[in-house]
Tab-separated table of C-alpha atoms in Angstrom:
chain	number	residue	atom	x	y	z
A	1	MET	CA	57.718	16.845	-19.929
A	2	ARG	CA	58.333	20.012	-21.907
A	3	ALA	CA	58.755	23.299	-20.115
A	4	PHE	CA	56.212	26.095	-19.958
A	5	VAL	CA	57.972	28.983	-21.634
A	6	LYS	CA	57.454	32.693	-22.149
A	7	VAL	CA	60.325	34.109	-24.226
A	8	ALA	CA	61.311	37.709	-24.981
A	9	PHE	CA	63.542	38.984	-27.767
A	10	VAL	CA	65.310	42.174	-26.694
A	11	GLY	CA	68.191	44.308	-27.894
A	12	LYS	CA	69.113	47.674	-29.278
A	13	GLY	CA	67.325	49.150	-32.259
A	14	GLY	CA	68.575	47.700	-35.532
A	15	SER	CA	70.121	44.610	-33.939
A	16	GLY	CA	67.729	42.335	-35.808
A	17	LYS	CA	65.575	41.191	-32.885
A	18	THR	CA	62.346	41.304	-34.921
A	19	THR	CA	63.964	39.260	-37.665
A	20	LEU	CA	65.302	36.717	-35.179
A	21	SER	CA	62.064	36.518	-33.224
A	22	SER	CA	60.172	35.840	-36.462
A	23	LEU	CA	62.704	33.182	-37.478
A	24	PHE	CA	62.343	31.510	-34.083
A	25	VAL	CA	58.551	31.608	-34.281
A	26	ARG	CA	58.667	30.085	-37.777
A	27	HIS	CA	61.132	27.479	-36.527
A	28	LEU	CA	58.758	26.356	-33.769
A	29	ALA	CA	55.604	26.477	-35.879
A	30	GLY	CA	57.318	24.607	-38.711
A	31	ARG	CA	57.737	21.673	-36.335
A	32	GLY	CA	54.066	21.678	-35.435
A	33	LEU	CA	54.572	23.351	-32.067
A	34	PRO	CA	51.875	25.718	-30.728
A	35	VAL	CA	53.014	29.356	-30.630
A	36	VAL	CA	51.543	32.678	-29.588
A	37	ALA	CA	53.670	35.525	-30.958
A	38	ILE	CA	53.248	39.051	-29.600
A	39	ASP	CA	54.446	42.217	-31.292
A	40	ALA	CA	55.216	44.541	-28.373
A	41	ASP	CA	57.597	46.813	-30.257
A	42	ILE	CA	56.745	50.473	-30.770
A	43	ASN	CA	57.520	49.786	-34.435
A	44	GLN	CA	55.039	47.057	-35.338
A	45	HIS	CA	56.870	44.852	-37.860
A	46	LEU	CA	56.499	41.300	-36.552
A	47	GLY	CA	53.394	40.561	-38.626
A	48	VAL	CA	55.136	41.478	-41.851
A	49	ALA	CA	58.227	39.531	-40.771
A	50	LEU	CA	55.978	36.484	-40.328
A	51	GLY	CA	54.642	36.853	-43.866
A	52	LEU	CA	51.600	39.138	-43.655
A	53	ASP	CA	51.281	41.951	-46.135
A	54	ASP	CA	51.200	45.466	-44.723
A	55	ALA	CA	47.420	45.802	-45.046
A	56	ARG	CA	46.642	42.591	-43.136
A	57	ALA	CA	49.212	43.356	-40.463
A	58	ALA	CA	47.710	46.806	-39.906
A	59	LYS	CA	44.261	45.295	-39.351
A	60	ILE	CA	45.226	43.179	-36.352
A	61	PRO	CA	43.200	44.596	-33.426
A	62	ALA	CA	45.502	46.512	-31.097
A	63	LEU	CA	45.478	45.175	-27.542
A	64	GLY	CA	46.648	48.570	-26.330
A	65	ASP	CA	43.404	50.136	-27.559
A	66	ARG	CA	41.210	47.650	-25.667
A	67	LEU	CA	42.631	47.890	-22.162
A	68	THR	CA	39.314	48.538	-20.406
A	69	GLU	CA	37.697	45.482	-21.997
A	70	LEU	CA	40.730	43.321	-21.247
A	71	LYS	CA	40.914	44.443	-17.622
A	72	GLU	CA	37.197	43.879	-17.120
A	73	HIS	CA	37.600	40.322	-18.347
A	74	LEU	CA	40.628	39.579	-16.174
A	75	ARG	CA	39.281	41.015	-12.921
A	76	GLY	CA	36.264	38.722	-13.166
A	77	ALA	CA	34.797	38.370	-9.670
A	78	ASN	CA	37.960	39.399	-7.820
A	79	PRO	CA	36.590	41.482	-4.893
A	80	ARG	CA	39.946	43.179	-4.336
A	81	ILE	CA	39.726	45.049	-7.664
A	82	SER	CA	37.003	47.706	-7.489
A	83	SER	CA	36.797	48.421	-11.215
A	84	ALA	CA	38.619	48.042	-14.502
A	85	SER	CA	39.813	51.637	-14.227
A	86	ALA	CA	41.441	50.825	-10.879
A	87	MET	CA	43.295	47.848	-12.341
A	88	ALA	CA	46.932	48.650	-13.097
A	89	LYS	CA	49.064	46.869	-15.677
A	90	THR	CA	50.926	45.311	-12.749
A	91	THR	CA	47.822	44.091	-10.890
A	92	PRO	CA	48.432	40.403	-10.132
A	93	PRO	CA	45.677	37.794	-10.224
A	94	GLY	CA	43.885	36.756	-7.063
A	95	ALA	CA	40.881	34.719	-6.003
A	96	GLY	CA	38.087	35.386	-8.473
A	97	SER	CA	40.359	36.594	-11.268
A	98	ARG	CA	40.009	35.040	-14.673
A	99	LEU	CA	43.174	33.263	-15.708
A	100	LEU	CA	43.981	32.804	-19.368
A	101	ARG	CA	44.483	29.543	-21.156
A	102	PHE	CA	46.921	29.335	-24.039
A	103	ARG	CA	44.981	30.224	-27.218
A	104	GLY	CA	41.834	30.219	-25.117
A	105	ASP	CA	38.399	31.731	-25.652
A	106	ASP	CA	39.026	35.234	-24.304
A	107	PRO	CA	39.326	38.840	-25.561
A	108	PHE	CA	43.109	38.607	-25.901
A	109	HIS	CA	43.244	35.603	-28.196
A	110	GLU	CA	40.098	36.620	-30.051
A	111	ALA	CA	42.080	39.662	-31.226
A	112	GLY	CA	44.770	37.441	-32.692
A	113	GLN	CA	45.557	36.837	-36.340
A	114	GLU	CA	46.394	33.302	-37.436
A	115	VAL	CA	49.557	33.200	-39.544
A	116	ASP	CA	50.767	29.808	-40.739
A	117	GLY	CA	49.819	28.071	-37.497
A	118	VAL	CA	50.894	30.971	-35.259
A	119	THR	CA	48.513	33.133	-33.227
A	120	LEU	CA	49.807	36.683	-33.608
A	121	LEU	CA	48.813	39.369	-31.099
A	122	ALA	CA	49.799	43.036	-31.390
A	123	THR	CA	49.939	45.857	-28.888
A	124	GLY	CA	49.344	48.338	-31.691
A	125	PRO	CA	51.430	51.296	-32.847
A	126	PHE	CA	51.975	54.594	-31.112
A	127	ASN	CA	49.524	56.808	-32.982
A	128	ASP	CA	48.640	60.484	-33.303
A	129	ASP	CA	46.104	60.353	-30.459
A	130	ASP	CA	48.854	59.244	-28.077
A	131	LEU	CA	51.241	62.096	-28.845
A	132	GLY	CA	51.849	64.315	-25.842
A	133	VAL	CA	49.412	62.452	-23.575
A	134	ALA	CA	50.703	58.881	-23.277
A	135	CYS	CA	53.805	56.739	-23.332
A	136	TYR	CA	54.243	53.425	-25.067
A	137	HIS	CA	54.056	51.638	-21.723
A	138	SER	CA	50.300	52.171	-21.912
A	139	LYS	CA	50.365	49.818	-24.905
A	140	THR	CA	52.733	47.207	-23.490
A	141	GLY	CA	50.634	47.167	-20.319
A	142	ALA	CA	48.312	44.837	-22.202
A	143	VAL	CA	51.191	42.364	-22.606
A	144	GLU	CA	52.037	42.562	-18.908
A	145	LEU	CA	48.409	41.865	-17.987
A	146	TYR	CA	48.325	38.963	-20.446
A	147	LEU	CA	51.479	37.359	-19.106
A	148	ASN	CA	50.473	37.981	-15.474
A	149	HIS	CA	47.280	35.969	-15.977
A	150	LEU	CA	48.402	33.297	-18.461
A	151	VAL	CA	48.755	29.711	-17.311
A	152	ASP	CA	50.742	28.151	-20.131
A	153	GLY	CA	51.004	24.401	-20.394
A	154	PRO	CA	53.625	21.854	-21.478
A	155	GLY	CA	55.114	22.566	-24.884
A	156	GLU	CA	53.257	25.868	-25.318
A	157	TYR	CA	55.414	28.776	-26.465
A	158	VAL	CA	54.795	32.503	-26.057
A	159	VAL	CA	57.322	34.615	-27.962
A	160	VAL	CA	57.360	38.391	-27.504
A	161	ASP	CA	59.195	40.867	-29.720
A	162	MET	CA	59.916	43.645	-27.230
A	163	THR	CA	60.509	47.319	-27.849
A	164	ALA	CA	64.149	48.241	-28.355
A	165	GLY	CA	66.515	49.413	-25.662
A	166	ALA	CA	66.183	49.596	-21.897
A	167	ASP	CA	62.430	50.294	-22.014
A	168	THR	CA	62.091	46.574	-21.364
A	169	PHE	CA	62.956	47.395	-17.751
A	170	ALA	CA	60.574	50.335	-17.313
A	171	SER	CA	58.129	48.063	-15.474
A	172	GLY	CA	58.025	44.550	-14.044
A	173	LEU	CA	57.382	43.175	-17.534
A	174	PHE	CA	60.932	41.856	-17.798
A	175	THR	CA	60.267	39.425	-14.918
A	176	ARG	CA	57.321	37.849	-16.784
A	177	PHE	CA	59.633	35.861	-19.048
A	178	ASP	CA	61.261	32.513	-18.419
A	179	LEU	CA	64.057	33.461	-20.794
A	180	MET	CA	65.247	36.591	-22.576
A	181	PHE	CA	67.171	36.315	-25.828
A	182	LEU	CA	69.327	39.421	-26.138
A	183	VAL	CA	70.174	39.936	-29.806
A	184	ALA	CA	73.598	41.535	-30.060
A	185	GLU	CA	75.756	42.554	-32.975
A	186	PRO	CA	79.533	42.104	-32.566
A	187	THR	CA	80.071	45.799	-31.905
A	188	ARG	CA	80.754	48.003	-28.895
A	189	LYS	CA	77.140	49.191	-28.909
A	190	GLY	CA	75.895	45.624	-29.151
A	191	VAL	CA	77.809	44.388	-26.115
A	192	GLY	CA	77.113	47.655	-24.287
A	193	VAL	CA	73.421	46.793	-24.294
A	194	TYR	CA	74.302	43.398	-22.804
A	195	ARG	CA	76.085	45.024	-19.881
A	196	GLN	CA	73.151	47.355	-19.297
A	197	TYR	CA	70.603	44.518	-19.366
A	198	THR	CA	72.528	42.227	-17.037
A	199	GLU	CA	72.972	45.066	-14.562
A	200	TYR	CA	69.227	45.734	-14.477
A	201	ALA	CA	68.272	42.057	-14.272
A	202	ARG	CA	70.938	40.988	-11.793
A	203	ASP	CA	68.772	41.065	-8.660
A	204	TYR	CA	65.709	39.424	-10.205
A	205	ASP	CA	66.994	36.028	-11.329
A	206	VAL	CA	66.066	36.738	-14.949
A	207	ALA	CA	67.735	34.387	-17.406
A	208	ILE	CA	69.452	36.203	-20.295
A	209	ARG	CA	71.164	34.444	-23.175
A	210	VAL	CA	72.948	36.356	-25.920
A	211	VAL	CA	72.295	35.496	-29.549
A	212	GLY	CA	74.873	37.050	-31.848
A	213	ASN	CA	73.564	38.439	-35.091
A	214	LYS	CA	75.150	39.620	-38.328
A	215	VAL	CA	78.252	37.616	-37.488
A	216	GLN	CA	80.687	37.458	-40.387
A	217	SER	CA	83.821	35.828	-39.050
A	218	GLU	CA	85.481	33.905	-36.232
A	219	GLU	CA	86.813	37.246	-35.043
A	220	ASP	CA	83.220	38.426	-34.553
A	221	VAL	CA	82.460	35.340	-32.480
A	222	ALA	CA	85.603	35.856	-30.427
A	223	TYR	CA	84.629	39.478	-29.829
A	224	LEU	CA	81.199	38.513	-28.538
A	225	ARG	CA	82.612	35.765	-26.352
A	226	GLU	CA	85.195	38.150	-24.905
A	227	HIS	CA	82.513	40.598	-23.819
A	228	VAL	CA	79.574	38.391	-22.816
A	229	GLY	CA	81.348	35.194	-21.773
A	230	ASP	CA	79.261	32.110	-21.145
A	231	ASP	CA	76.021	34.017	-21.796
A	232	LEU	CA	76.767	33.745	-25.525
A	233	LEU	CA	74.409	30.953	-26.535
A	234	THR	CA	74.769	30.936	-30.304
A	235	TRP	CA	74.992	33.234	-33.314
A	236	LEU	CA	73.614	33.719	-36.812
A	237	GLY	CA	75.510	34.924	-39.832
A	238	GLN	CA	74.533	36.755	-42.972
A	239	SER	CA	71.695	34.924	-44.682
A	240	ALA	CA	70.450	34.936	-48.256
A	241	ALA	CA	67.323	33.113	-47.048
A	242	VAL	CA	66.534	35.836	-44.526
A	243	ARG	CA	67.080	38.510	-47.158
A	244	ALA	CA	64.639	36.656	-49.428
A	245	LEU	CA	62.019	36.573	-46.657
A	246	GLU	CA	62.486	40.280	-45.990
A	247	GLN	CA	61.926	40.933	-49.677
A	248	GLY	CA	58.706	38.938	-49.612
A	249	ARG	CA	60.114	35.924	-51.460
A	250	HIS	CA	59.180	32.621	-49.841
A	251	GLY	CA	60.565	29.133	-50.088
A	252	ALA	CA	64.220	29.897	-49.403
A	253	VAL	CA	65.894	27.355	-47.115
A	254	LEU	CA	67.795	28.683	-44.125
A	255	GLU	CA	71.492	27.912	-44.141
A	256	ASP	CA	72.632	24.938	-42.035
A	257	GLY	CA	74.568	27.042	-39.542
A	258	ASN	CA	71.683	29.435	-38.963
A	259	ALA	CA	69.190	26.576	-38.674
A	260	ALA	CA	71.466	24.955	-36.100
A	261	ALA	CA	71.469	28.223	-34.126
A	262	LEU	CA	67.668	28.122	-33.959
A	263	ASP	CA	67.838	24.496	-32.779
A	264	ARG	CA	70.221	25.574	-30.029
A	265	MET	CA	67.844	28.346	-28.998
A	266	ARG	CA	64.927	25.952	-28.811
A	267	ALA	CA	66.952	23.523	-26.695
A	268	GLU	CA	67.756	26.348	-24.283
A	269	VAL	CA	64.084	27.298	-24.105
A	270	ASP	CA	62.973	23.719	-23.512
A	271	GLY	CA	65.436	23.409	-20.666
A	272	ARG	CA	63.740	26.085	-18.602
A	273	VAL	CA	61.737	25.092	-15.530
A	274	LYS	CA	58.721	27.135	-14.443
A	275	ASP	CA	58.666	28.450	-10.875
A	276	TRP	CA	55.076	29.620	-10.461
A	277	ASP	CA	55.537	30.825	-6.888
A	278	ARG	CA	58.433	33.063	-7.873
A	279	PHE	CA	56.453	34.273	-10.884
A	280	GLN	CA	53.593	35.432	-8.650
A	281	ARG	CA	55.917	36.779	-5.968
A	282	GLN	CA	57.686	39.028	-8.463
A	283	ALA	CA	54.344	40.227	-9.842
A	284	VAL	CA	53.297	41.243	-6.329
A	285	GLU	CA	56.642	42.929	-5.671
A	286	PHE	CA	56.414	45.135	-8.757
A	287	HIS	CA	52.748	45.884	-8.224
A	288	VAL	CA	53.420	47.139	-4.690
A	289	LYS	CA	56.343	49.195	-5.969
A	290	ASN	CA	54.164	50.628	-8.733
A	291	ALA	CA	51.304	51.390	-6.346
A	292	ARG	CA	53.536	53.242	-3.898
A	293	ALA	CA	55.323	55.211	-6.610
A	294	TRP	CA	52.308	56.607	-8.450
A	295	ALA	CA	49.492	54.185	-9.279
A	296	SER	CA	47.546	54.467	-6.006
A	297	ARG	CA	47.654	58.223	-6.224
A	298	ALA	CA	46.474	58.161	-9.834
A	299	ALA	CA	43.645	55.708	-9.083
A	300	GLY	CA	42.517	57.514	-5.949
A	301	GLU	CA	42.621	54.319	-3.892
A	302	ASP	CA	45.141	52.013	-2.268
A	303	LEU	CA	46.129	49.572	-4.989
A	304	GLU	CA	48.260	47.557	-2.592
A	305	ALA	CA	44.953	46.193	-1.313
A	306	GLN	CA	44.564	44.383	-4.642
A	307	VAL	CA	47.237	41.878	-3.630
A	308	ASP	CA	45.935	38.456	-2.618
A	309	LEU	CA	48.772	36.856	-0.665
A	310	ASP	CA	46.940	33.524	-0.489
A	311	PHE	CA	46.700	33.166	-4.264
A	312	HIS	CA	48.753	30.514	-6.024
A	313	PHE	CA	48.704	29.641	-9.694
A	314	PRO	CA	47.046	26.319	-10.406
A	315	GLY	CA	49.469	23.640	-11.460
A	316	ALA	CA	49.614	23.496	-15.222
A	317	ALA	CA	49.071	19.750	-14.980
A	318	ASP	CA	45.617	20.079	-13.431
A	319	ALA	CA	44.748	23.285	-15.352
A	320	ALA	CA	42.215	24.427	-12.730
A	321	TYR	CA	41.452	27.680	-14.480
A	322	SER	CA	38.834	30.119	-13.229
A	323	GLY	CA	36.353	31.848	-15.519
């Protein structure tokens, strides 16, 4: 049976993570596999990378602008959550919460744009109204809520293009993924990001695999392997096909070596095994940490009381969803 997989693409700005995440999404969808892609980068480019023109990409409803509606849906009849305004981005599901089905009938997926068999969701850009009064985490909070409540099934892929840099670790969002692909160039800055990420993730059993990008020689591969060791999964080289896609020209065939790298990435993804109990346990851990640090004070109530310690995700096989 195929794994249930939520995948993040992370890395420093300019590493090519949006390009690689779009290639991976296309790779899956081109084989008839169901994919939800989420643009969670402060620079919203995934839609264009997947083939939308700028105008269509800009019209995708921003999840970050609909947080109250999304929270109201998710809290459902959960008596531990007093209101949507008291629901934090880290609030885990409990008895009475509405869980989400992959590509289900809910406010998250209804906001999606279909692109060549892919359901594309977007957090939305950081706009003028946010300047000076908000941080981008208020946008990515919608992704954390989505992943916290999603029960994905066999062979269903969720691929998230994350914001660049260490912001990935600014909340418990990084624990919501079954696998993180860290896109790294064969440079000191590229491998420096790897060291930073592995240090942050070390105590949380988060799987990180490095995908080299813009590799031009065996020396580049050797450099990456020297600095990231066995975490180097695969690498992609310069690509005329990718350049054609970025220029809006379609139909170019990806080079054999780069296509093989995407196959290797998919094999790594399919080898993951879901641990639902750990998934919920980590959600609770970060919610309690968040509540004690600032969220309870901001909400004016004890948000630790939102935790339902008796809650367990339904097995994906029986799909006993609420709502």
